[in-house]
Amino acid sequence: MSAPVARAVGVTRRFGPTVALDRLDLDVEAGSLVGLLGPNGAGKSTLISLLVGLRKPDAGTVELFGGSPRDAANRLRLGMTPQETGLPDTLRIGEVLDFVSRHFPDPLPPGELLERFGLTGLERRQTGGLSGGQKRRLAVALAFAGRPRLVVLDEPTTGLDVEGRRALWDGVRAFHADGGTVLLTSHYLDEIESLAERVVVVAKGRVVADGDVDQVRGLVSVSTVSLRSDVAPPMEGTVRSERAGDRWDLWTTDADALVRRLVHDGVPFHDLQVRTASLEEAFLSLTDETEESAR
Amino acid sequence: MTLLAAHYRFQVLEQARIPIALVSSAAFPALSLLFFVVPFDFASSPDAATTAVVQLIVFAVMISFLFTFGVGVADDREKSWDPYLRTLPAPAWPRIAGRVLTGATFALLSIIPVVIVGALFTEATASPVQLLLGMLALVVAGLPFLFGGLAIGYSLPVKVALPVTNLIFFPISFAGGLLIPPTLFPSWLQTFSALLPSRGARDLVVLAVVGTPPDVVAIVVLAGWIAVTGALTVWAYRRDEGRRFR
């Protein structure tokens, strides 16, 4: 098996008192399409900034194509998107593409790149005058300018309409079908679901789940069963629980089984509510589990 | 080299598309010459007129450097485009060298109007050799403002860099003798003047073009300013890297 395209080994990164990454390990294999999923502040962006050489880890090592990402030569086959808010306003699309392309030995012809991202005919437009969706597409196109082998997309479809999102997804799939490796971050499950083969869930600076889409969907489809009771309800099958007076909130991946159990055990509950937990809550329950198992 | 060219072209385009910045830094010195030198007697004495033009050329270069490097760099640091550039496969030097070349280009453009006004409406003259010597002297004279600008740009946010630059450029240019000749200063201001980088810069270029002996203290102090601002730039750049990209 070939060496991973990008790798983090035991990486810790602090910002003052905040621990953004906590002994995190991640291997991105050549040709894979990996989605990093996690709530805001989970450490996804910090991890990306280490992998592309913007920052140094406090402990542990990061590798890009087998070397240090801070070495420019190791970034030759890396494609990255700028935040579209940072595009140089007064420059034209053609000029920005030309500038970025000059950093690579064998860039894509600009016409091909523009066509692939639906920007044909806009070469002479200044980026400051583009719509939000066009800026976003230009930003993503820049990641593909140098014929990369690894493309890192940080929240790629934020601010895109449905059509733009679909076009972008098609572009990413085509690149991947061609053998390219993709690492993308998102806090939307559906985006990761429709693209990634492998999903890595990051929360509180650690990998809390790593598997294919189905496995992770199972892990993060959590329901909240809420009830009032003077006696403690059964805790088997719950991933997390909270109590406020006689109000119990139970997180579980199988609400049906939990309710059956409550009835079967004759727990004197009232005011029962069952609802789907948000992704944030699901992440929290995953994080709690890892903390338990770490103890 | 091609990367340097790419960064240079990119930055020149970026600045040239906002012509008001260029126009204001070019117009200010030329207008000063037109209003404060041309109507008066000394415009008809070749040496005095040449000195006045040279002073304003140093003034133009100083404004240009302080603003393009001080405010320009501070502004760039706050944009998310800057971190993106760092993910491209290029070391930091083509970007920094491109920035210095861009600043020098616009400084050169901004002295053209003052030279034209000087040649047309005053008795100012310079032989080709004097011009060449003057340009060389100007390169050295510009260093404290180049480094000073970079030090401001790399250490301060743009909201602070802008007022700081505005606050320092006027007193430095006036007391340094860039607007009126320092021979007209009272003695206390003469002493103070010699301690400013602008005074040494002015005296050096005046020496090269007109041949007037410089204030020796001012020249020594200029060398000191170059060393200090150079060291400040290195410190500010490293600190900024350490803060944002550690």
PDB file of C-alpha atoms in Angstrom, chain A residues 19-238:
ATOM      1  CA  VAL A  19      -6.702  22.970  23.022  1.00  0.00           C
ATOM      2  CA  ALA A  20      -7.789  22.958  19.363  1.00  0.00           C
ATOM      3  CA  LEU A  21      -6.336  19.541  18.538  1.00  0.00           C
ATOM      4  CA  ASP A  22      -5.665  16.888  21.104  1.00  0.00           C
ATOM      5  CA  ARG A  23      -3.292  14.051  20.079  1.00  0.00           C
ATOM      6  CA  LEU A  24      -5.147  13.611  16.810  1.00  0.00           C
ATOM      7  CA  ASP A  25      -4.237  10.923  14.265  1.00  0.00           C
ATOM      8  CA  LEU A  26      -5.414  10.930  10.670  1.00  0.00           C
ATOM      9  CA  ASP A  27      -4.248   9.232   7.475  1.00  0.00           C
ATOM     10  CA  VAL A  28      -5.651  10.317   4.120  1.00  0.00           C
ATOM     11  CA  GLU A  29      -4.947   7.544   1.605  1.00  0.00           C
ATOM     12  CA  ALA A  30      -4.174   8.286  -2.041  1.00  0.00           C
ATOM     13  CA  GLY A  31      -7.322   8.278  -4.136  1.00  0.00           C
ATOM     14  CA  SER A  32      -9.745   8.522  -1.231  1.00  0.00           C
ATOM     15  CA  LEU A  33     -12.541  11.025  -0.724  1.00  0.00           C
ATOM     16  CA  VAL A  34     -12.564  11.899   2.949  1.00  0.00           C
ATOM     17  CA  GLY A  35     -15.062  14.143   4.678  1.00  0.00           C
ATOM     18  CA  LEU A  36     -14.179  15.845   7.941  1.00  0.00           C
ATOM     19  CA  LEU A  37     -17.383  16.428   9.834  1.00  0.00           C
ATOM     20  CA  GLY A  38     -17.750  18.274  13.071  1.00  0.00           C
ATOM     21  CA  PRO A  39     -19.391  21.218  14.794  1.00  0.00           C
ATOM     22  CA  ASN A  40     -17.876  24.692  14.605  1.00  0.00           C
ATOM     23  CA  GLY A  41     -14.834  24.959  16.798  1.00  0.00           C
ATOM     24  CA  ALA A  42     -14.182  21.202  16.668  1.00  0.00           C
ATOM     25  CA  GLY A  43     -10.693  21.716  15.273  1.00  0.00           C
ATOM     26  CA  LYS A  44     -11.366  20.947  11.577  1.00  0.00           C
ATOM     27  CA  SER A  45      -9.932  24.202  10.289  1.00  0.00           C
ATOM     28  CA  THR A  46      -6.936  23.992  12.604  1.00  0.00           C
ATOM     29  CA  LEU A  47      -6.237  20.479  11.330  1.00  0.00           C
ATOM     30  CA  ILE A  48      -6.436  21.710   7.725  1.00  0.00           C
ATOM     31  CA  SER A  49      -4.128  24.641   8.465  1.00  0.00           C
ATOM     32  CA  LEU A  50      -1.529  22.212   9.816  1.00  0.00           C
ATOM     33  CA  LEU A  51      -1.849  19.825   6.859  1.00  0.00           C
ATOM     34  CA  VAL A  52      -1.354  22.583   4.277  1.00  0.00           C
ATOM     35  CA  GLY A  53       1.616  24.106   6.101  1.00  0.00           C
ATOM     36  CA  LEU A  54       0.052  27.287   7.454  1.00  0.00           C
ATOM     37  CA  ARG A  55       0.780  26.387  11.040  1.00  0.00           C
ATOM     38  CA  LYS A  56       3.058  24.134  13.034  1.00  0.00           C
ATOM     39  CA  PRO A  57       1.783  21.596  15.544  1.00  0.00           C
ATOM     40  CA  ASP A  58       2.809  22.003  19.193  1.00  0.00           C
ATOM     41  CA  ALA A  59       3.395  18.258  19.386  1.00  0.00           C
ATOM     42  CA  GLY A  60       3.233  15.366  16.928  1.00  0.00           C
ATOM     43  CA  THR A  61       3.987  15.467  13.201  1.00  0.00           C
ATOM     44  CA  VAL A  62       2.114  16.321  10.023  1.00  0.00           C
ATOM     45  CA  GLU A  63       3.095  15.106   6.565  1.00  0.00           C
ATOM     46  CA  LEU A  64       2.039  16.048   3.079  1.00  0.00           C
ATOM     47  CA  PHE A  65       3.135  13.730   0.249  1.00  0.00           C
ATOM     48  CA  GLY A  66       5.622  12.194   2.645  1.00  0.00           C
ATOM     49  CA  GLY A  67       7.345  15.433   3.722  1.00  0.00           C
ATOM     50  CA  SER A  68       6.823  18.591   5.685  1.00  0.00           C
ATOM     51  CA  PRO A  69       3.930  20.699   4.380  1.00  0.00           C
ATOM     52  CA  ARG A  70       5.938  23.799   5.296  1.00  0.00           C
ATOM     53  CA  ASP A  71       8.370  22.916   2.527  1.00  0.00           C
ATOM     54  CA  ALA A  72       7.075  24.565  -0.659  1.00  0.00           C
ATOM     55  CA  ALA A  73       8.134  21.603  -2.839  1.00  0.00           C
ATOM     56  CA  ASN A  74       5.715  19.338  -0.958  1.00  0.00           C
ATOM     57  CA  ARG A  75       2.824  21.640  -1.820  1.00  0.00           C
ATOM     58  CA  LEU A  76       3.261  21.302  -5.605  1.00  0.00           C
ATOM     59  CA  ARG A  77       0.504  18.694  -5.823  1.00  0.00           C
ATOM     60  CA  LEU A  78      -1.777  20.384  -3.305  1.00  0.00           C
ATOM     61  CA  GLY A  79      -4.848  22.387  -4.315  1.00  0.00           C
ATOM     62  CA  MET A  80      -6.490  24.692  -1.814  1.00  0.00           C
ATOM     63  CA  THR A  81      -9.336  27.195  -1.923  1.00  0.00           C
ATOM     64  CA  PRO A  82      -9.057  30.738  -0.614  1.00  0.00           C
ATOM     65  CA  GLN A  83     -11.997  32.154   1.291  1.00  0.00           C
ATOM     66  CA  GLU A  84     -14.022  33.905  -1.376  1.00  0.00           C
ATOM     67  CA  THR A  85     -14.225  37.039   0.775  1.00  0.00           C
ATOM     68  CA  GLY A  86     -10.475  37.432   0.370  1.00  0.00           C
ATOM     69  CA  LEU A  87     -10.275  37.459  -3.429  1.00  0.00           C
ATOM     70  CA  PRO A  88      -8.434  40.560  -4.682  1.00  0.00           C
ATOM     71  CA  ASP A  89     -11.332  42.831  -5.672  1.00  0.00           C
ATOM     72  CA  THR A  90      -9.709  44.804  -8.447  1.00  0.00           C
ATOM     73  CA  LEU A  91      -8.217  41.889 -10.359  1.00  0.00           C
ATOM     74  CA  ARG A  92      -9.963  40.097 -13.180  1.00  0.00           C
ATOM     75  CA  ILE A  93     -10.775  36.410 -13.071  1.00  0.00           C
ATOM     76  CA  GLY A  94      -8.296  35.712 -15.874  1.00  0.00           C
ATOM     77  CA  GLU A  95      -5.540  37.554 -14.029  1.00  0.00           C
ATOM     78  CA  VAL A  96      -6.129  35.734 -10.757  1.00  0.00           C
ATOM     79  CA  LEU A  97      -6.106  32.361 -12.541  1.00  0.00           C
ATOM     80  CA  ASP A  98      -2.968  33.262 -14.441  1.00  0.00           C
ATOM     81  CA  PHE A  99      -1.222  34.346 -11.249  1.00  0.00           C
ATOM     82  CA  VAL A 100      -2.083  31.171  -9.369  1.00  0.00           C
ATOM     83  CA  SER A 101      -1.244  28.946 -12.374  1.00  0.00           C
ATOM     84  CA  ARG A 102       2.278  30.374 -12.548  1.00  0.00           C
ATOM     85  CA  HIS A 103       3.073  28.668  -9.275  1.00  0.00           C
ATOM     86  CA  PHE A 104       2.704  25.232 -10.853  1.00  0.00           C
ATOM     87  CA  PRO A 105       4.856  23.418 -13.433  1.00  0.00           C
ATOM     88  CA  ASP A 106       1.982  22.065 -15.525  1.00  0.00           C
ATOM     89  CA  PRO A 107      -1.197  24.056 -14.876  1.00  0.00           C
ATOM     90  CA  LEU A 108      -4.561  23.393 -16.497  1.00  0.00           C
ATOM     91  CA  PRO A 109      -5.311  25.616 -19.491  1.00  0.00           C
ATOM     92  CA  PRO A 110      -7.418  28.505 -18.135  1.00  0.00           C
ATOM     93  CA  GLY A 111     -10.201  27.926 -20.656  1.00  0.00           C
ATOM     94  CA  GLU A 112     -10.707  24.374 -19.435  1.00  0.00           C
ATOM     95  CA  LEU A 113     -10.752  25.428 -15.807  1.00  0.00           C
ATOM     96  CA  LEU A 114     -13.244  28.237 -16.450  1.00  0.00           C
ATOM     97  CA  GLU A 115     -15.526  25.890 -18.353  1.00  0.00           C
ATOM     98  CA  ARG A 116     -15.403  23.238 -15.677  1.00  0.00           C
ATOM     99  CA  PHE A 117     -16.592  25.710 -13.055  1.00  0.00           C
ATOM    100  CA  GLY A 118     -19.092  27.555 -15.206  1.00  0.00           C
ATOM    101  CA  LEU A 119     -17.081  30.758 -15.437  1.00  0.00           C
ATOM    102  CA  THR A 120     -16.602  30.859 -19.211  1.00  0.00           C
ATOM    103  CA  GLY A 121     -16.971  34.354 -20.597  1.00  0.00           C
ATOM    104  CA  LEU A 122     -16.253  36.011 -17.260  1.00  0.00           C
ATOM    105  CA  GLU A 123     -12.425  36.164 -17.612  1.00  0.00           C
ATOM    106  CA  ARG A 124     -12.424  39.934 -17.885  1.00  0.00           C
ATOM    107  CA  ARG A 125     -14.707  40.571 -14.937  1.00  0.00           C
ATOM    108  CA  GLN A 126     -13.135  41.943 -11.774  1.00  0.00           C
ATOM    109  CA  THR A 127     -13.628  39.580  -8.872  1.00  0.00           C
ATOM    110  CA  GLY A 128     -15.106  42.363  -6.737  1.00  0.00           C
ATOM    111  CA  GLY A 129     -18.059  42.547  -9.151  1.00  0.00           C
ATOM    112  CA  LEU A 130     -18.937  38.849  -9.069  1.00  0.00           C
ATOM    113  CA  SER A 131     -21.927  37.369  -7.288  1.00  0.00           C
ATOM    114  CA  GLY A 132     -21.341  35.345  -4.155  1.00  0.00           C
ATOM    115  CA  GLY A 133     -21.817  32.084  -6.050  1.00  0.00           C
ATOM    116  CA  GLN A 134     -19.405  33.107  -8.811  1.00  0.00           C
ATOM    117  CA  LYS A 135     -16.772  34.099  -6.256  1.00  0.00           C
ATOM    118  CA  ARG A 136     -17.197  30.772  -4.542  1.00  0.00           C
ATOM    119  CA  ARG A 137     -16.814  28.915  -7.842  1.00  0.00           C
ATOM    120  CA  LEU A 138     -13.685  30.894  -8.702  1.00  0.00           C
ATOM    121  CA  ALA A 139     -12.246  30.115  -5.266  1.00  0.00           C
ATOM    122  CA  VAL A 140     -12.873  26.408  -5.798  1.00  0.00           C
ATOM    123  CA  ALA A 141     -11.529  26.544  -9.371  1.00  0.00           C
ATOM    124  CA  LEU A 142      -8.235  27.899  -8.001  1.00  0.00           C
ATOM    125  CA  ALA A 143      -7.770  24.670  -6.066  1.00  0.00           C
ATOM    126  CA  PHE A 144      -7.694  22.747  -9.346  1.00  0.00           C
ATOM    127  CA  ALA A 145      -5.466  25.146 -11.302  1.00  0.00           C
ATOM    128  CA  GLY A 146      -2.201  23.261 -10.786  1.00  0.00           C
ATOM    129  CA  ARG A 147      -3.447  19.733 -11.602  1.00  0.00           C
ATOM    130  CA  PRO A 148      -3.275  18.733  -7.915  1.00  0.00           C
ATOM    131  CA  ARG A 149      -3.301  15.196  -6.571  1.00  0.00           C
ATOM    132  CA  LEU A 150      -4.846  16.325  -3.292  1.00  0.00           C
ATOM    133  CA  VAL A 151      -7.545  18.941  -3.064  1.00  0.00           C
ATOM    134  CA  VAL A 152      -8.516  20.398   0.278  1.00  0.00           C
ATOM    135  CA  LEU A 153     -11.935  22.030   0.357  1.00  0.00           C
ATOM    136  CA  ASP A 154     -12.863  23.841   3.541  1.00  0.00           C
ATOM    137  CA  GLU A 155     -16.651  24.300   3.687  1.00  0.00           C
ATOM    138  CA  PRO A 156     -16.849  24.345  -0.135  1.00  0.00           C
ATOM    139  CA  THR A 157     -20.529  24.931  -0.694  1.00  0.00           C
ATOM    140  CA  THR A 158     -21.306  27.512   1.967  1.00  0.00           C
ATOM    141  CA  GLY A 159     -23.165  30.282   0.165  1.00  0.00           C
ATOM    142  CA  LEU A 160     -23.893  28.295  -2.990  1.00  0.00           C
ATOM    143  CA  ASP A 161     -27.388  27.778  -4.361  1.00  0.00           C
ATOM    144  CA  VAL A 162     -28.656  24.276  -5.062  1.00  0.00           C
ATOM    145  CA  GLU A 163     -27.524  24.329  -8.681  1.00  0.00           C
ATOM    146  CA  GLY A 164     -24.060  25.612  -7.824  1.00  0.00           C
ATOM    147  CA  ARG A 165     -23.738  23.031  -5.122  1.00  0.00           C
ATOM    148  CA  ARG A 166     -24.635  20.215  -7.516  1.00  0.00           C
ATOM    149  CA  ALA A 167     -22.168  21.512 -10.133  1.00  0.00           C
ATOM    150  CA  LEU A 168     -19.439  21.655  -7.525  1.00  0.00           C
ATOM    151  CA  TRP A 169     -20.187  18.156  -6.311  1.00  0.00           C
ATOM    152  CA  ASP A 170     -20.029  16.878  -9.897  1.00  0.00           C
ATOM    153  CA  GLY A 171     -16.635  18.542 -10.320  1.00  0.00           C
ATOM    154  CA  VAL A 172     -15.315  16.963  -7.141  1.00  0.00           C
ATOM    155  CA  ARG A 173     -16.618  13.519  -8.157  1.00  0.00           C
ATOM    156  CA  ALA A 174     -15.013  13.798 -11.601  1.00  0.00           C
ATOM    157  CA  PHE A 175     -11.684  14.732 -10.043  1.00  0.00           C
ATOM    158  CA  HIS A 176     -11.934  11.802  -7.666  1.00  0.00           C
ATOM    159  CA  ALA A 177     -12.913   9.397 -10.446  1.00  0.00           C
ATOM    160  CA  ASP A 178      -9.703  10.476 -12.146  1.00  0.00           C
ATOM    161  CA  GLY A 179      -7.715   9.236  -9.175  1.00  0.00           C
ATOM    162  CA  GLY A 180      -7.532  12.502  -7.228  1.00  0.00           C
ATOM    163  CA  THR A 181      -7.629  12.616  -3.448  1.00  0.00           C
ATOM    164  CA  VAL A 182     -10.114  14.932  -1.754  1.00  0.00           C
ATOM    165  CA  LEU A 183     -10.250  16.112   1.812  1.00  0.00           C
ATOM    166  CA  LEU A 184     -13.287  18.238   2.528  1.00  0.00           C
ATOM    167  CA  THR A 185     -14.731  19.727   5.668  1.00  0.00           C
ATOM    168  CA  SER A 186     -18.295  20.531   6.399  1.00  0.00           C
ATOM    169  CA  HIS A 187     -20.687  20.844   9.244  1.00  0.00           C
ATOM    170  CA  TYR A 188     -23.513  19.589   7.075  1.00  0.00           C
ATOM    171  CA  LEU A 189     -24.100  15.856   7.157  1.00  0.00           C
ATOM    172  CA  ASP A 190     -25.895  15.829   3.793  1.00  0.00           C
ATOM    173  CA  GLU A 191     -22.935  17.385   2.013  1.00  0.00           C
ATOM    174  CA  ILE A 192     -20.548  14.819   3.428  1.00  0.00           C
ATOM    175  CA  GLU A 193     -23.078  12.041   2.768  1.00  0.00           C
ATOM    176  CA  SER A 194     -23.434  12.810  -0.910  1.00  0.00           C
ATOM    177  CA  LEU A 195     -19.710  13.076  -1.553  1.00  0.00           C
ATOM    178  CA  ALA A 196     -17.465  11.303   0.880  1.00  0.00           C
ATOM    179  CA  GLU A 197     -16.620   7.628   0.988  1.00  0.00           C
ATOM    180  CA  ARG A 198     -15.069   7.897   4.363  1.00  0.00           C
ATOM    181  CA  VAL A 199     -16.263  10.180   7.109  1.00  0.00           C
ATOM    182  CA  VAL A 200     -14.110  11.322   9.979  1.00  0.00           C
ATOM    183  CA  VAL A 201     -15.977  13.012  12.796  1.00  0.00           C
ATOM    184  CA  VAL A 202     -13.907  15.501  14.758  1.00  0.00           C
ATOM    185  CA  ALA A 203     -15.100  16.980  18.028  1.00  0.00           C
ATOM    186  CA  LYS A 204     -13.162  18.786  20.721  1.00  0.00           C
ATOM    187  CA  GLY A 205      -9.936  18.296  18.819  1.00  0.00           C
ATOM    188  CA  ARG A 206     -10.137  14.517  18.541  1.00  0.00           C
ATOM    189  CA  VAL A 207     -11.353  11.949  16.050  1.00  0.00           C
ATOM    190  CA  VAL A 208     -14.515  10.573  17.641  1.00  0.00           C
ATOM    191  CA  ALA A 209     -15.705   8.437  14.741  1.00  0.00           C
ATOM    192  CA  ASP A 210     -14.150   7.200  11.524  1.00  0.00           C
ATOM    193  CA  GLY A 211     -15.921   4.978   9.046  1.00  0.00           C
ATOM    194  CA  ASP A 212     -18.038   4.843   5.927  1.00  0.00           C
ATOM    195  CA  VAL A 213     -21.076   7.041   5.514  1.00  0.00           C
ATOM    196  CA  ASP A 214     -23.549   4.439   6.800  1.00  0.00           C
ATOM    197  CA  GLN A 215     -21.601   3.736   9.942  1.00  0.00           C
ATOM    198  CA  VAL A 216     -21.238   7.379  10.813  1.00  0.00           C
ATOM    199  CA  ARG A 217     -24.832   8.186   9.950  1.00  0.00           C
ATOM    200  CA  GLY A 218     -25.846   5.489  12.422  1.00  0.00           C
ATOM    201  CA  LEU A 219     -23.619   7.049  15.041  1.00  0.00           C
ATOM    202  CA  VAL A 220     -24.855  10.560  14.570  1.00  0.00           C
ATOM    203  CA  SER A 221     -28.575   9.764  14.131  1.00  0.00           C
ATOM    204  CA  VAL A 222     -29.387  10.239  17.744  1.00  0.00           C
ATOM    205  CA  SER A 223     -32.800  10.909  19.280  1.00  0.00           C
ATOM    206  CA  THR A 224     -33.602  12.657  22.495  1.00  0.00           C
ATOM    207  CA  VAL A 225     -36.157  11.028  24.778  1.00  0.00           C
ATOM    208  CA  SER A 226     -37.368  13.499  27.320  1.00  0.00           C
ATOM    209  CA  LEU A 227     -39.591  12.655  30.292  1.00  0.00           C
ATOM    210  CA  ARG A 228     -40.493  13.483  33.899  1.00  0.00           C
ATOM    211  CA  SER A 229     -40.053  10.846  36.532  1.00  0.00           C
ATOM    212  CA  ASP A 230     -39.272  10.672  40.244  1.00  0.00           C
ATOM    213  CA  VAL A 231     -37.245   7.482  39.811  1.00  0.00           C
ATOM    214  CA  ALA A 232     -34.199   7.023  37.563  1.00  0.00           C
ATOM    215  CA  PRO A 233     -35.097   5.549  34.155  1.00  0.00           C
ATOM    216  CA  PRO A 234     -33.042   2.642  32.732  1.00  0.00           C
ATOM    217  CA  MET A 235     -29.768   3.829  31.204  1.00  0.00           C
ATOM    218  CA  GLU A 236     -28.934   0.899  28.905  1.00  0.00           C
ATOM    219  CA  GLY A 237     -28.855   1.986  25.297  1.00  0.00           C
ATOM    220  CA  THR A 238     -28.491   5.672  26.099  1.00  0.00           C
TER     221      THR A 238
END
